[in-house]
Amino acid sequence: MQKLGFRVGSLVNLIVLVLALAVWLIGCSNANAQRWTVVDVHDGDTIRIERAGTTEKVRFACIDAPELAQPLGKASRDHLRMLINQADGQVQVKIMDTDRYGRRVAEVFTRGQKFLQAEQAQAGMAYVYDQYLKNCPDAATVQQAQKIAQQQKLGVWQRNYQKPWEYRKRQRS
């Protein structure tokens, strides 16, 4: 299998992720999801959405992406923009909570059923945000996606980058 350009372990992890995503999609209750148009991608885990004249700022549940001033911050934002553009700017949002800044905390997925948190994690464009996994019903899917990025040393896993929560803490000091 090595001659084909991939390792068996990577293939197994990919199969596990695909199965986890399939289970998530089957169990996903779209009754609680609302369709919105993305009007701005602030960074790799925050968007602004609009529907019927109402605008909301949404923080992605489950993940924490590099801040724009950090290495890969702009790459993370641009990757999320690309995913949203592929869906013609349309997303479905399952609001889980409101954070201390008044942002909605939500799981976000495209019309094509791409779970954006898992997409960001698997591309190495965000970290699983362990501190806030309680607001993430599909934490296992995002954790599995991150494992794939770690094994393949993608994005934030290429080097020992400072985690976004550590960066923000230093900025406040």
Short mmCIF file of C-alpha atoms in Angstrom, two decimals, residues 9-170:
data_model
loop_
_atom_site.label_atom_id
_atom_site.label_comp_id
_atom_site.label_asym_id
_atom_site.label_seq_id
_atom_site.Cartn_x
_atom_site.Cartn_y
_atom_site.Cartn_z
CA GLY A 9 -3.35 3.64 9.06
CA SER A 10 -4.27 6.84 7.24
CA LEU A 11 -6.78 4.97 5.10
CA VAL A 12 -8.33 3.36 8.18
CA ASN A 13 -8.61 6.77 9.85
CA LEU A 14 -10.22 8.22 6.74
CA ILE A 15 -12.74 5.38 6.64
CA VAL A 16 -13.53 5.90 10.34
CA LEU A 17 -14.07 9.62 9.73
CA VAL A 18 -16.34 8.97 6.75
CA LEU A 19 -18.37 6.50 8.81
CA ALA A 20 -18.56 8.95 11.72
CA LEU A 21 -19.75 11.68 9.37
CA ALA A 22 -22.33 9.31 7.89
CA VAL A 23 -23.65 8.46 11.36
CA TRP A 24 -23.73 12.15 12.19
CA LEU A 25 -25.68 12.94 9.02
CA ILE A 26 -28.17 10.15 9.62
CA GLY A 27 -28.71 11.23 13.23
CA CYS A 28 -28.62 14.94 12.43
CA SER A 29 -31.94 16.52 13.19
CA ASN A 30 -32.24 19.30 10.64
CA ALA A 31 -35.46 20.38 12.34
CA ASN A 32 -33.34 22.49 14.70
CA ALA A 33 -31.07 23.81 11.95
CA GLN A 34 -31.82 27.12 10.30
CA ARG A 35 -30.69 28.16 6.81
CA TRP A 36 -28.66 31.39 6.66
CA THR A 37 -26.55 33.33 4.20
CA VAL A 38 -22.96 34.03 5.21
CA VAL A 39 -22.17 37.73 4.81
CA ASP A 40 -18.66 37.68 6.31
CA VAL A 41 -16.00 35.19 7.34
CA HIS A 42 -14.09 36.88 10.14
CA ASP A 43 -11.59 34.09 10.78
CA GLY A 44 -11.39 30.30 10.76
CA ASP A 45 -14.10 29.85 13.39
CA THR A 46 -16.29 32.97 13.29
CA ILE A 47 -18.79 34.08 10.66
CA ARG A 48 -21.51 36.67 10.33
CA ILE A 49 -24.80 35.39 8.91
CA GLU A 50 -28.02 36.99 7.72
CA ARG A 51 -31.60 35.85 7.25
CA ALA A 52 -34.79 37.87 6.79
CA GLY A 53 -33.11 41.10 7.86
CA THR A 54 -31.56 39.59 10.99
CA THR A 55 -27.79 39.40 11.36
CA GLU A 56 -25.96 37.17 13.83
CA LYS A 57 -22.29 36.67 14.66
CA VAL A 58 -21.60 32.96 15.02
CA ARG A 59 -18.68 31.32 16.82
CA PHE A 60 -18.14 27.71 15.76
CA ALA A 61 -18.70 25.17 18.51
CA CYS A 62 -16.03 22.48 19.02
CA ILE A 63 -13.02 24.23 17.44
CA ASP A 64 -10.61 27.11 17.92
CA ALA A 65 -8.82 28.44 14.84
CA PRO A 66 -5.60 30.48 14.84
CA GLU A 67 -6.13 34.20 15.30
CA LEU A 68 -5.55 36.27 12.16
CA ALA A 69 -2.22 37.60 13.49
CA GLN A 70 -0.96 34.07 14.19
CA PRO A 71 0.75 31.76 11.72
CA LEU A 72 -1.95 30.12 9.55
CA GLY A 73 -4.62 32.54 10.83
CA LYS A 74 -5.33 33.95 7.38
CA ALA A 75 -4.96 30.51 5.77
CA SER A 76 -7.59 29.16 8.18
CA ARG A 77 -9.96 32.01 7.35
CA ASP A 78 -9.38 31.54 3.63
CA HIS A 79 -10.00 27.78 3.86
CA LEU A 80 -13.32 28.43 5.59
CA ARG A 81 -14.22 31.04 2.95
CA MET A 82 -13.50 28.48 0.24
CA LEU A 83 -15.77 25.89 1.88
CA ILE A 84 -18.57 28.44 2.23
CA ASN A 85 -18.12 29.71 -1.33
CA GLN A 86 -18.44 26.12 -2.59
CA ALA A 87 -21.89 26.15 -0.95
CA ASP A 88 -22.85 29.46 -2.57
CA GLY A 89 -22.65 31.17 0.80
CA GLN A 90 -25.49 29.13 2.26
CA VAL A 91 -25.17 27.36 5.62
CA GLN A 92 -27.36 25.65 8.12
CA VAL A 93 -26.80 26.63 11.73
CA LYS A 94 -27.64 24.72 14.89
CA ILE A 95 -27.31 27.18 17.74
CA MET A 96 -26.06 25.59 20.97
CA ASP A 97 -25.34 28.59 23.19
CA THR A 98 -24.39 32.27 23.38
CA ASP A 99 -20.86 33.15 24.50
CA ARG A 100 -19.75 35.95 26.81
CA TYR A 101 -19.25 38.25 23.80
CA GLY A 102 -22.85 37.81 22.64
CA ARG A 103 -21.92 35.57 19.71
CA ARG A 104 -24.04 32.54 18.97
CA VAL A 105 -22.14 29.29 19.44
CA ALA A 106 -23.26 26.80 16.83
CA GLU A 107 -22.57 23.80 14.71
CA VAL A 108 -22.45 24.92 11.10
CA PHE A 109 -22.79 22.85 7.96
CA THR A 110 -23.32 23.52 4.28
CA ARG A 111 -26.25 22.59 2.09
CA GLY A 112 -24.03 19.79 0.81
CA GLN A 113 -23.92 18.52 4.41
CA LYS A 114 -20.26 19.37 5.02
CA PHE A 115 -19.80 19.74 8.76
CA LEU A 116 -17.59 22.83 8.73
CA GLN A 117 -15.98 22.23 12.11
CA ALA A 118 -14.82 18.77 11.01
CA GLU A 119 -13.65 20.17 7.66
CA GLN A 120 -11.55 22.84 9.39
CA ALA A 121 -10.08 20.34 11.87
CA GLN A 122 -9.27 17.72 9.22
CA ALA A 123 -7.47 20.31 7.07
CA GLY A 124 -5.38 21.33 10.10
CA MET A 125 -6.97 24.78 10.05
CA ALA A 126 -8.32 24.57 13.62
CA TYR A 127 -7.81 22.76 16.90
CA VAL A 128 -10.43 20.84 18.83
CA TYR A 129 -11.37 23.23 21.65
CA ASP A 130 -11.42 20.78 24.55
CA GLN A 131 -12.41 23.42 27.08
CA TYR A 132 -15.77 23.93 25.33
CA LEU A 133 -16.64 20.49 24.02
CA LYS A 134 -19.74 20.48 26.22
CA ASN A 135 -21.33 22.72 23.55
CA CYS A 136 -20.46 20.27 20.81
CA PRO A 137 -22.89 17.39 20.31
CA ASP A 138 -20.70 16.03 17.51
CA ALA A 139 -17.37 16.28 19.36
CA ALA A 140 -16.29 12.75 18.39
CA THR A 141 -16.49 13.59 14.68
CA VAL A 142 -14.35 16.71 15.13
CA GLN A 143 -11.86 14.85 17.33
CA GLN A 144 -11.48 12.12 14.69
CA ALA A 145 -10.99 14.77 12.00
CA GLN A 146 -8.22 16.36 14.07
CA LYS A 147 -6.50 12.99 14.51
CA ILE A 148 -6.25 12.67 10.73
CA ALA A 149 -4.71 16.15 10.44
CA GLN A 150 -2.25 15.33 13.23
CA GLN A 151 -1.18 12.06 11.61
CA GLN A 152 -0.72 13.73 8.24
CA LYS A 153 0.94 16.79 9.83
CA LEU A 154 -1.41 19.20 8.10
CA GLY A 155 -1.78 22.90 8.87
CA VAL A 156 -1.36 23.66 12.55
CA TRP A 157 0.19 20.22 13.05
CA GLN A 158 3.18 20.96 10.77
CA ARG A 159 5.00 22.59 13.68
CA ASN A 160 4.56 23.28 17.35
CA TYR A 161 2.51 26.45 16.86
CA GLN A 162 1.11 28.39 19.78
CA LYS A 163 -2.52 27.44 20.40
CA PRO A 164 -5.03 30.27 19.86
CA TRP A 165 -6.23 30.21 23.48
CA GLU A 166 -2.62 30.57 24.66
CA TYR A 167 -2.08 33.42 22.17
CA ARG A 168 -5.17 35.29 23.42
CA LYS A 169 -4.12 34.80 27.04
CA ARG A 170 -0.68 36.33 26.30
#
